[in-house]
Short mmCIF file of C-alpha atoms in Angstrom, two decimals:
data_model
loop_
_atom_site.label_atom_id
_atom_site.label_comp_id
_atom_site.label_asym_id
_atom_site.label_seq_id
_atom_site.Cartn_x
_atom_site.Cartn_y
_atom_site.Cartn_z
CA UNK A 1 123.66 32.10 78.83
CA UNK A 2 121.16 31.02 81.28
CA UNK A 3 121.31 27.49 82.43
CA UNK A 4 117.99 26.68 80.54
CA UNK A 5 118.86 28.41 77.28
CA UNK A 6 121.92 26.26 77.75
CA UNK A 7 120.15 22.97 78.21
CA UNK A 8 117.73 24.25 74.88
CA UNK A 9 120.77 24.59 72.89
CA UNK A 10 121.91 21.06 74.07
CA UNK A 11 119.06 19.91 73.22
CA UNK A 12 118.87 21.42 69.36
CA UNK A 13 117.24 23.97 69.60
CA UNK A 14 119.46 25.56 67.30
CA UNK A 15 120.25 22.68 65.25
CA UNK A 16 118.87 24.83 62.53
CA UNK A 17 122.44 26.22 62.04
CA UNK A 18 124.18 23.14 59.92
CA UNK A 19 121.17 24.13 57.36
CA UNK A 20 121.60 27.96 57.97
CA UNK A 21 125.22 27.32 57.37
CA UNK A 22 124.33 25.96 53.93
CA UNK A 23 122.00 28.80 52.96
CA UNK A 24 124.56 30.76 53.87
CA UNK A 25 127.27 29.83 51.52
CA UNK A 26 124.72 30.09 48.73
CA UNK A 27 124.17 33.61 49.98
CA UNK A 28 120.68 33.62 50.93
CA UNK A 29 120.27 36.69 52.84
CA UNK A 30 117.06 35.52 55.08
CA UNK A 31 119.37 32.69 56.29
CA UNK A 32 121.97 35.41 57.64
CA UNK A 33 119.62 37.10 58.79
CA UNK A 34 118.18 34.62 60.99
CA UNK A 35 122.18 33.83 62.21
CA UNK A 36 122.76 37.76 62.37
CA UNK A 37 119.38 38.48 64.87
CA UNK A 38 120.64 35.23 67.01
CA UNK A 39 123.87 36.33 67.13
CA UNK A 40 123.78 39.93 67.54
CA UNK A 41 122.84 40.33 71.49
CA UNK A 42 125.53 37.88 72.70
CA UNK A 43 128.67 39.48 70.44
CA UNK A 44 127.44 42.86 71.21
CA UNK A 45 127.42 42.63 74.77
CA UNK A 46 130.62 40.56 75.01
CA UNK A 47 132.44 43.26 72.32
CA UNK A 48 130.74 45.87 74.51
CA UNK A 49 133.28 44.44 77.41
CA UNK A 50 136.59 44.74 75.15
CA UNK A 51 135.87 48.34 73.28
CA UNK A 52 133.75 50.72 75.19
CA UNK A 53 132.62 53.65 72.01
CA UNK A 54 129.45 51.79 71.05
CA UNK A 55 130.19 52.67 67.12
CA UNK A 56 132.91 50.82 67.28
CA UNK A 57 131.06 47.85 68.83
CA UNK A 58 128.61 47.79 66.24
CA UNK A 59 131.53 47.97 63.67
CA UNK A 60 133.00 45.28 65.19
CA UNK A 61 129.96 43.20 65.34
CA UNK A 62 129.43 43.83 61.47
CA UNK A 63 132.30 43.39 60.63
CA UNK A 64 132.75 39.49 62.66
CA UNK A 65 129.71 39.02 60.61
CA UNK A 66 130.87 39.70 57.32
CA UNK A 67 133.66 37.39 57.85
CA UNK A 68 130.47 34.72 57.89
CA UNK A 69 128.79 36.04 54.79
CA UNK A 70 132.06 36.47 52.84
CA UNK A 71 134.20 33.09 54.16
CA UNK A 72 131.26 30.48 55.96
CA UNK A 73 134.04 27.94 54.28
CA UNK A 74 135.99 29.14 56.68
CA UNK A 75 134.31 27.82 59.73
CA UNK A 76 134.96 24.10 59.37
CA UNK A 77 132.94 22.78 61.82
CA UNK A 78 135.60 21.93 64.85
CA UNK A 79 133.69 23.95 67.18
CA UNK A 80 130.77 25.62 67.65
CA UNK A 81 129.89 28.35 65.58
CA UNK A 82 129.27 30.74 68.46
CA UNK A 83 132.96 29.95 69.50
CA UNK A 84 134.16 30.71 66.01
CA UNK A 85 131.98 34.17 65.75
CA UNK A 86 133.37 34.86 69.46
CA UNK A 87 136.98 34.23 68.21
CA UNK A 88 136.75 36.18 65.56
CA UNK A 89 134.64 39.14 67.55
CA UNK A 90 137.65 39.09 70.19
CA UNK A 91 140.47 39.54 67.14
CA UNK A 92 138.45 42.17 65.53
CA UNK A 93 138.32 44.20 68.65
CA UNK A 94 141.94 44.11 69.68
CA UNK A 95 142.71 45.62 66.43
CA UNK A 96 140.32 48.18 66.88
CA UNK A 97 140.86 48.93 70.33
CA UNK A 98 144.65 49.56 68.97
CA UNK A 99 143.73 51.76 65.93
CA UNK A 100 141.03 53.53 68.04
CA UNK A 101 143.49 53.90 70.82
CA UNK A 102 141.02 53.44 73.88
CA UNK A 103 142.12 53.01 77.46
CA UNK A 104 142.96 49.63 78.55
CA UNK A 105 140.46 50.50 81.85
CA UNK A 106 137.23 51.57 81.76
CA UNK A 107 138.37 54.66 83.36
CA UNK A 108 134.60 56.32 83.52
CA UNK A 109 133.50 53.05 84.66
CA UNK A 110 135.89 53.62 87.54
CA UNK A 111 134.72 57.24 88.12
CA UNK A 112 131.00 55.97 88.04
CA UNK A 113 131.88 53.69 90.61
CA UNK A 114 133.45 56.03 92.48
CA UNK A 115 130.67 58.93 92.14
CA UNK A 116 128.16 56.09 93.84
CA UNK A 117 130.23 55.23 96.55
CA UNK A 118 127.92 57.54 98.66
CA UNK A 119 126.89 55.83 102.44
CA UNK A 120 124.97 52.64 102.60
CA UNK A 121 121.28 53.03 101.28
CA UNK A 122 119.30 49.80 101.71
CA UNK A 123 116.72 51.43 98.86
CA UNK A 124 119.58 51.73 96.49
CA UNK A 125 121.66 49.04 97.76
CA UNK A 126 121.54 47.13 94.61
CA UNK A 127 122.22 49.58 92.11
CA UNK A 128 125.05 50.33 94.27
CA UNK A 129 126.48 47.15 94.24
CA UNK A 130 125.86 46.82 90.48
CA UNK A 131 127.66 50.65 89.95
CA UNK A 132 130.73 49.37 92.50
CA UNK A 133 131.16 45.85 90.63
CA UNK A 134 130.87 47.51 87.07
CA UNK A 135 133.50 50.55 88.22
CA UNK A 136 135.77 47.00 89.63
CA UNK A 137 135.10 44.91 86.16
CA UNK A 138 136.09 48.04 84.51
CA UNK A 139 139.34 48.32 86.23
CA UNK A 140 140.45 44.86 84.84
CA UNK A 141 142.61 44.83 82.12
CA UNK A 142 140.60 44.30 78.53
CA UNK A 143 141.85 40.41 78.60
CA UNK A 144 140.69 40.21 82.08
CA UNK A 145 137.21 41.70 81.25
CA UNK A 146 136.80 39.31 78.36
CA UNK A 147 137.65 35.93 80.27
CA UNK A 148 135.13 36.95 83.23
CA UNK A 149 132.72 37.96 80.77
CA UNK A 150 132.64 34.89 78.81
CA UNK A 151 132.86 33.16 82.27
CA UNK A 152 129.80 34.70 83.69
CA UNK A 153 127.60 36.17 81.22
CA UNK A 154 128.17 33.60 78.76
CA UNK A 155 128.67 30.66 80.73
CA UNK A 156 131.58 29.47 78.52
CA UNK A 157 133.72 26.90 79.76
CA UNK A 158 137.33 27.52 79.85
CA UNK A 159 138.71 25.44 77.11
CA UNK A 160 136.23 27.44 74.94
CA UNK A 161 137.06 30.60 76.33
CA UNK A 162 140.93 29.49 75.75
CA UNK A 163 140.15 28.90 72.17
CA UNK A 164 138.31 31.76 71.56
CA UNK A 165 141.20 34.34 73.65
CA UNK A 166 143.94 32.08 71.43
CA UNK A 167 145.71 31.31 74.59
CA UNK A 168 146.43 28.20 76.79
CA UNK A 169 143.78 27.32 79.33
CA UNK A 170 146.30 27.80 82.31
CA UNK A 171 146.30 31.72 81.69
CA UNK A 172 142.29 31.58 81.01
CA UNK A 173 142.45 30.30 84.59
CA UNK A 174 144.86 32.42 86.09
CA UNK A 175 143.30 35.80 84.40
CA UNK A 176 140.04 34.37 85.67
CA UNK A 177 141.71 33.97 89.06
CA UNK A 178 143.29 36.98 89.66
CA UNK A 179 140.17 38.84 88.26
CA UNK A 180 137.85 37.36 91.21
CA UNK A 181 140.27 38.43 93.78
CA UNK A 182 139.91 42.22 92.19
CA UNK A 183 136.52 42.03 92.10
CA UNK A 184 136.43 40.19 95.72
CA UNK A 185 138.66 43.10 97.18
CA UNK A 186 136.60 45.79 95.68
CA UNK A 187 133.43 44.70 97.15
CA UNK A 188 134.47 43.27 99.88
CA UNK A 189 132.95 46.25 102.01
CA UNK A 190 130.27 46.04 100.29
CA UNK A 191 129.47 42.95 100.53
CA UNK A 192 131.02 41.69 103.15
CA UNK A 193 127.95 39.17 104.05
CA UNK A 194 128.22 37.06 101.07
CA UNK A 195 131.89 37.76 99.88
CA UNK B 1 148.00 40.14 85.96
CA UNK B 2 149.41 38.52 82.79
CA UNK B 3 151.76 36.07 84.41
CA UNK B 4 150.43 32.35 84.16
CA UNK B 5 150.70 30.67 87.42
CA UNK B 6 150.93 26.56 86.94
CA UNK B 7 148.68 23.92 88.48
CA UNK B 8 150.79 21.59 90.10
CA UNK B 9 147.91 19.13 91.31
CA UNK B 10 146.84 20.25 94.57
CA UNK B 11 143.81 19.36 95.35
CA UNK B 12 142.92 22.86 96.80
CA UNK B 13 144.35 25.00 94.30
CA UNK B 14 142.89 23.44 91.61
CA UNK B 15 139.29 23.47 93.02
CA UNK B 16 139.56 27.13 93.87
CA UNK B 17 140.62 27.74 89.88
CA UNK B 18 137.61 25.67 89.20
CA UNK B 19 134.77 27.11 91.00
CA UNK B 20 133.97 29.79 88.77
CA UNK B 21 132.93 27.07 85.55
CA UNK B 22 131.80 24.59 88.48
CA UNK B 23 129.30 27.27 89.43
CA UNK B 24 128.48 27.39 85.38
CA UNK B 25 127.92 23.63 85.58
CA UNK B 26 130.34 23.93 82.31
CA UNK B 27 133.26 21.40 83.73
CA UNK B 28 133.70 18.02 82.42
CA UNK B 29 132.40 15.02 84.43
CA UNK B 30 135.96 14.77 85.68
CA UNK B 31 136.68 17.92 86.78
CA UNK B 32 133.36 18.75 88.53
CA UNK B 33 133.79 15.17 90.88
CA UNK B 34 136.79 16.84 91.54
CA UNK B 35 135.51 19.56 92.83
CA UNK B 36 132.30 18.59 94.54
CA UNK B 37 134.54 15.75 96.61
CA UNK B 38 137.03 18.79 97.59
CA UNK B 39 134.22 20.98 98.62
CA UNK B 40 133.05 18.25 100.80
CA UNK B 41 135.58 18.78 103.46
CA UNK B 42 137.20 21.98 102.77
CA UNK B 43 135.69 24.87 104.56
CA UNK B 44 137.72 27.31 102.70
CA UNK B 45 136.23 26.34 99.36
CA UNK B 46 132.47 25.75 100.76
CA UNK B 47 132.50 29.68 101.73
CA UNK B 48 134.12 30.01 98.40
CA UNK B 49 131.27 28.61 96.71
CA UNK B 50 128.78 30.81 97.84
CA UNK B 51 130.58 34.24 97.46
CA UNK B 52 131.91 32.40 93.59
CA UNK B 53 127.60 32.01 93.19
CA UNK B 54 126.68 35.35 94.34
CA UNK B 55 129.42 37.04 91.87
CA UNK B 56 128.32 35.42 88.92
CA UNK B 57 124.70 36.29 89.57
CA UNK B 58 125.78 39.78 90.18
CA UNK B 59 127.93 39.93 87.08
CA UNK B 60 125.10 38.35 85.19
CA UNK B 61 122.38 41.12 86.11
CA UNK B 62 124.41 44.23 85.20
CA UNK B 63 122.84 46.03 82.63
CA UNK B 64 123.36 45.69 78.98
CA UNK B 65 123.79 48.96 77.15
CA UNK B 66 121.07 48.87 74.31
CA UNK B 67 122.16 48.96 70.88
CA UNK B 68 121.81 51.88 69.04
CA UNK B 69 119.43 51.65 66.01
CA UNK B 70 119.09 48.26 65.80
CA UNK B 71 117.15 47.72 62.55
CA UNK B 72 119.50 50.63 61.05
CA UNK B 73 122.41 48.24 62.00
CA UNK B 74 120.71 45.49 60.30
CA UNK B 75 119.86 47.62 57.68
CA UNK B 76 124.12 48.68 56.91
CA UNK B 77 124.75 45.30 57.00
CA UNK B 78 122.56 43.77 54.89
CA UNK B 79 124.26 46.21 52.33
CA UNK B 80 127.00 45.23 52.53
CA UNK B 81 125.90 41.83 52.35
CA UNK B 82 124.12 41.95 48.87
CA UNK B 83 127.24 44.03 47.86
CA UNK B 84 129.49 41.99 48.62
CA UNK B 85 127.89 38.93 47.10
CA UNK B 86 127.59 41.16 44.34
CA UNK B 87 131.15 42.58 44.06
CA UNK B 88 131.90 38.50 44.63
CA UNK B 89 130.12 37.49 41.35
CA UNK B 90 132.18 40.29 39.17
CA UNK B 91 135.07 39.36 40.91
CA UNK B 92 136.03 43.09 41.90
CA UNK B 93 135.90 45.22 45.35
CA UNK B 94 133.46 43.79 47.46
CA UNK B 95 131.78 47.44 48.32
CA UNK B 96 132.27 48.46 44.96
CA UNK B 97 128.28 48.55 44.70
CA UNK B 98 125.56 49.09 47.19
CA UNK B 99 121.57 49.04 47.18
CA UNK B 100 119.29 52.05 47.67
CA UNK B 101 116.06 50.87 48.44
CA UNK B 102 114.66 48.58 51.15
CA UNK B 103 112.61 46.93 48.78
CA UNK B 104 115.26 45.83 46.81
CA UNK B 105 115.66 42.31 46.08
CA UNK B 106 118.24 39.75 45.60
CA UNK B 107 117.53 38.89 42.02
CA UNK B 108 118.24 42.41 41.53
CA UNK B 109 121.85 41.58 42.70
CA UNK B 110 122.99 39.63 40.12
CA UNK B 111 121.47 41.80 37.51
CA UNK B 112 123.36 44.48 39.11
CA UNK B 113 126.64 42.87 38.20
CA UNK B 114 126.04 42.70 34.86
CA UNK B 115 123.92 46.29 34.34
CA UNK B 116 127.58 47.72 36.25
CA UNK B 117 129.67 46.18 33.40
CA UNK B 118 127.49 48.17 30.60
CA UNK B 119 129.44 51.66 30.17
CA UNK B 120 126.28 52.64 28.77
CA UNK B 121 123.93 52.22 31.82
CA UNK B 122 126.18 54.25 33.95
CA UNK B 123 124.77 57.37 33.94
CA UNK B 124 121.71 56.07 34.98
CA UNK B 125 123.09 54.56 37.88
CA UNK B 126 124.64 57.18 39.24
CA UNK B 127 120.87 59.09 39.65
CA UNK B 128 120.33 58.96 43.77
CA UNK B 129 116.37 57.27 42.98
CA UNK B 130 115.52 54.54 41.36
CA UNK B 131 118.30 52.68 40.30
CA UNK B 132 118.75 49.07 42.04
CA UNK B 133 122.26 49.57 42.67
CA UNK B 134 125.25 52.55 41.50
CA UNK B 135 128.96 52.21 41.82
CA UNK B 136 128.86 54.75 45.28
CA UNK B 137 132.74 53.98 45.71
CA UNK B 138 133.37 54.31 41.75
CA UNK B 139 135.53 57.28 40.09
CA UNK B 140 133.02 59.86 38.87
CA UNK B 141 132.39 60.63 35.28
CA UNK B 142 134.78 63.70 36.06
CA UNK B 143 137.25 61.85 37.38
CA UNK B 144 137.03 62.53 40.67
CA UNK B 145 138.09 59.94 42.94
CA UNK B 146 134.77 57.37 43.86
CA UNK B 147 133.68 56.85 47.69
CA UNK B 148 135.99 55.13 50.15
CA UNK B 149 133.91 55.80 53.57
CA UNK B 150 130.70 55.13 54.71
CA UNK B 151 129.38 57.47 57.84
CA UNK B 152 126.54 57.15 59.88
CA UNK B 153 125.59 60.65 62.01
CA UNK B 154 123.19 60.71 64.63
CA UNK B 155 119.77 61.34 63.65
CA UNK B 156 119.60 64.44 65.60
CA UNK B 157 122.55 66.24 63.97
CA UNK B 158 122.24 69.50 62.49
CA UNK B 159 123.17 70.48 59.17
CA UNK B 160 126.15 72.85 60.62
CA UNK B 161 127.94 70.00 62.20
CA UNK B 162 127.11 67.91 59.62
CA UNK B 163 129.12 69.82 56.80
CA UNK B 164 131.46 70.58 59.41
CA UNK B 165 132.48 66.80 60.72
CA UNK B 166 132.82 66.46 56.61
CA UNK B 167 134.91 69.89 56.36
CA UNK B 168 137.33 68.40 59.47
CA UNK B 169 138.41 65.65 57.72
CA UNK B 170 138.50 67.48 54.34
CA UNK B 171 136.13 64.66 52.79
CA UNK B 172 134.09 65.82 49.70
CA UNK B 173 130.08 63.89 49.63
CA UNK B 174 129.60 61.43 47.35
CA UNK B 175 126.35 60.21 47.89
CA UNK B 176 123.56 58.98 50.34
CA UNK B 177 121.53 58.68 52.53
CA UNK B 178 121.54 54.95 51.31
CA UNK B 179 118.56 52.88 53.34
CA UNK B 180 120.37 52.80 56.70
CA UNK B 181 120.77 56.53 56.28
CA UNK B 182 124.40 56.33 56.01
CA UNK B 183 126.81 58.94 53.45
CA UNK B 184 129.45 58.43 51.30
CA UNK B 185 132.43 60.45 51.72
CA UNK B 186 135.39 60.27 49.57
CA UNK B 187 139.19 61.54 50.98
CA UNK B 188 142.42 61.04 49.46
CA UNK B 189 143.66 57.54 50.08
CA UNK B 190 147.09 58.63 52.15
CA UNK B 191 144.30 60.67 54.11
CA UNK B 192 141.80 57.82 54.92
CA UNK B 193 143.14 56.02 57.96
CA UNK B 194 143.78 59.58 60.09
CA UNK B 195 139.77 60.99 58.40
CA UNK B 196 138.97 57.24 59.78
CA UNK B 197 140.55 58.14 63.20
CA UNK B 198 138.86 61.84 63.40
CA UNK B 199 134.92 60.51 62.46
CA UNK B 200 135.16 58.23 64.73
CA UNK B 201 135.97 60.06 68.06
CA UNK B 202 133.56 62.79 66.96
CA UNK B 203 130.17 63.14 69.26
CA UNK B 204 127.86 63.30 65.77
CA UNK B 205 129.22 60.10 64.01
CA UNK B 206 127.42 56.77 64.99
CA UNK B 207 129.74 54.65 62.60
CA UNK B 208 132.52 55.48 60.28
CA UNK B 209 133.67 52.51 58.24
CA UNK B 210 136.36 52.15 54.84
CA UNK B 211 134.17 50.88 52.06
CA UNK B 212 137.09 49.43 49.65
CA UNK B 213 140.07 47.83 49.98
CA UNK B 214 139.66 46.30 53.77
CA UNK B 215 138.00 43.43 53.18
CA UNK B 216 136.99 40.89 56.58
CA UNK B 217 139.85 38.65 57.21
#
């Protein structure tokens, strides 16, 4: 979440949701819709960092969001709804990364990064980067990926992420920690002027 | 990676935990004076700063895989919405019904739960056009046993590998395509988590789903 689309939310911008909420729980389908089509993008992407076979995303996506159509009495209200749809995203796709038995690493995300680490080419020097820190991100363990995604991409802070991963902040911090210093030694020759 | 390593309150080690949610601007007031008056005279940390900055941008500008048929998705799901809330309102399995048309309505919903109750009005459902809704994971007339997956292929598979992804699994067609384009296949029930398993790692199968009996936690 960009900074501004933060500050909009902070603002209200999405203080449509108490009254979506409502709609909702009466079932009215245009109302999960509009909660579905705002939702989508951001669970997506941050399932897309847990399971890698992008039916099973989707599944996983559908199926966080049935859990909304079928319970919304189940989201009291304690947090924010995107933590609660995150919390339930990141449950969902344990499970199905265990019945689907993927690799804990992105192991073609390795091989990708390995493919493009051809000498320096200041044309494709950013697409390299982006290849080498992808091929390092998916190295990380599953649990790592999440809390850096939800770090970074999200802009989440760490109590959130903590109760979204179900897990004490300390270890949000020290998976975040020991993620950075992967990520820091991978690129370090590549970056060496800014790392 | 897994083990937890405390904070015991030094300054330095706490600010370099930090850095990636000060760089967010998502710390509390507390915790981002913290840091800011650490950064002000440690070197270490400064550096730190910009490398933690440049990460997160990078990070933040990979590319997003697209999703696959988006409106499709929408499409599956909104199925299973208005059967659910369907299934909800008789009380029964919440895919024990789904729409057929795109035009269908939710008023048509509730008048689905009652037309599935009439024995009468079966038949008629079970025609592939124009019915509102039919029983797709019901027992057949025959007796056969009703649909318990739900399959998506890609829309450029051919006919072969289509009866044969159905033929691995040893599923038998129940009906479809629904809306989102998606078939009904029916397998024993001891047979349905390993026919789950099989669709799903096959190259033609976009999404392979149980439509009874799992319901969302």
């Amino acid at each position: 979440m960009s900074g501004d689309r933060q500050a909009r939310f902070e603002q209200g911008t999405w203080s449509d949701e108490p009254a979506l909420l409502v709609r909702v729980r009466a079932h009215d389908l245009a109302a999960f819709e509009r909660l579905y089509r705002r939702y989508h993008p951001r669970l997506s992407r941050f399932v897309t960092s847990l399971v890698r076979r992008h039916g099973l995303v989707e599944e996983v996506v559908n199926d966080t969001m049935m859990v909304l159509w079928d319970k919304p009495e189940s989201f009291g209200g304690n947090s924010k709804l995107s933590t609660w749809l995150f919390a339930i995203a990141y449950r969902k796709a344990v499970k199905a990364r265990m019945r689907d038995d993927e690799p804990v690493a992105d192991e073609e995300a390795a091989e990708r990064a390995d493919d493009d680490a051809a000498p320096p080419d200041r044309d494709f020097g950013r697409q390299r980067t982006a290849a080498i820190l992808q091929g390092a991100i998916g190295e990380l363990s599953p649990d790592h990926r999440a809390v850096v995604h939800l770090t970074y991409f999200q802009e989440i802070g760490y109590r959130e992420i903590a109760d979204i991963l179900g897990c004490p902040v300390d270890t949000v911090k020290t998976r975040m920690f020991h993620a950075r210093r992967h990520l820091r030694r991978k690129l370090s020759g590549e970056l060496a002027d800014w790392i | 990676m897994s083990n937890v390593i405390p904070l015991h309150g030094d300054p330095h080690e706490t600010a370099q935990r930090l850095l990636p949610w000060y760089v967010t601007g998502t710390l509390d007031a507390a915790e981002h004076r913290l840091v800011e008056d650490h950064l002000a005279h440690c070197a270490e940390c400064a550096a730190d700063l910009a490398g933690e900055e440049r990460l997160r941008a990078e990070v933040a500008a990979l590319p997003d895989a697209p999703p696959e048929r988006p409106a499709a998705q929408w499409e599956l799901l909104r199925e299973r919405a208005l059967a659910s809330a369907a299934s909800s309102r008789r009380g029964t399995s919440w895919w024990s019904a789904l729409p057929t048309g795109r035009r269908i309505a939710l008023a048509a919903a509730s008048q689905a739960a009652l037309v599935l109750l009439g024995i009468g009005v079966y038949d008629r459902l079970r025609q592939p056009a124009g019915g509102d809704y039919h029983t797709l994971s019901a027992p057949s007339a025959k007796g056969e046993q009703g649909g318990n997956i739900i399959v998506i292929f890609r829309p450029d598979s051919p006919e072969q590998a289509f009866r044969a992804t159905i033929d691995a699994v040893g599923a038998r067609l129940v009906d479809g395509p629904t809306a989102a384009g998606a078939y009904v296949l029916a397998v024993p029930n001891g047979r349905r988590e390993a026919a789950l398993a099989t669709l799903r790692k096959r190259a033609d199968i976009v999404l392979a789903q149980p439509i009874d009996g799992e319901r969302a936690e």
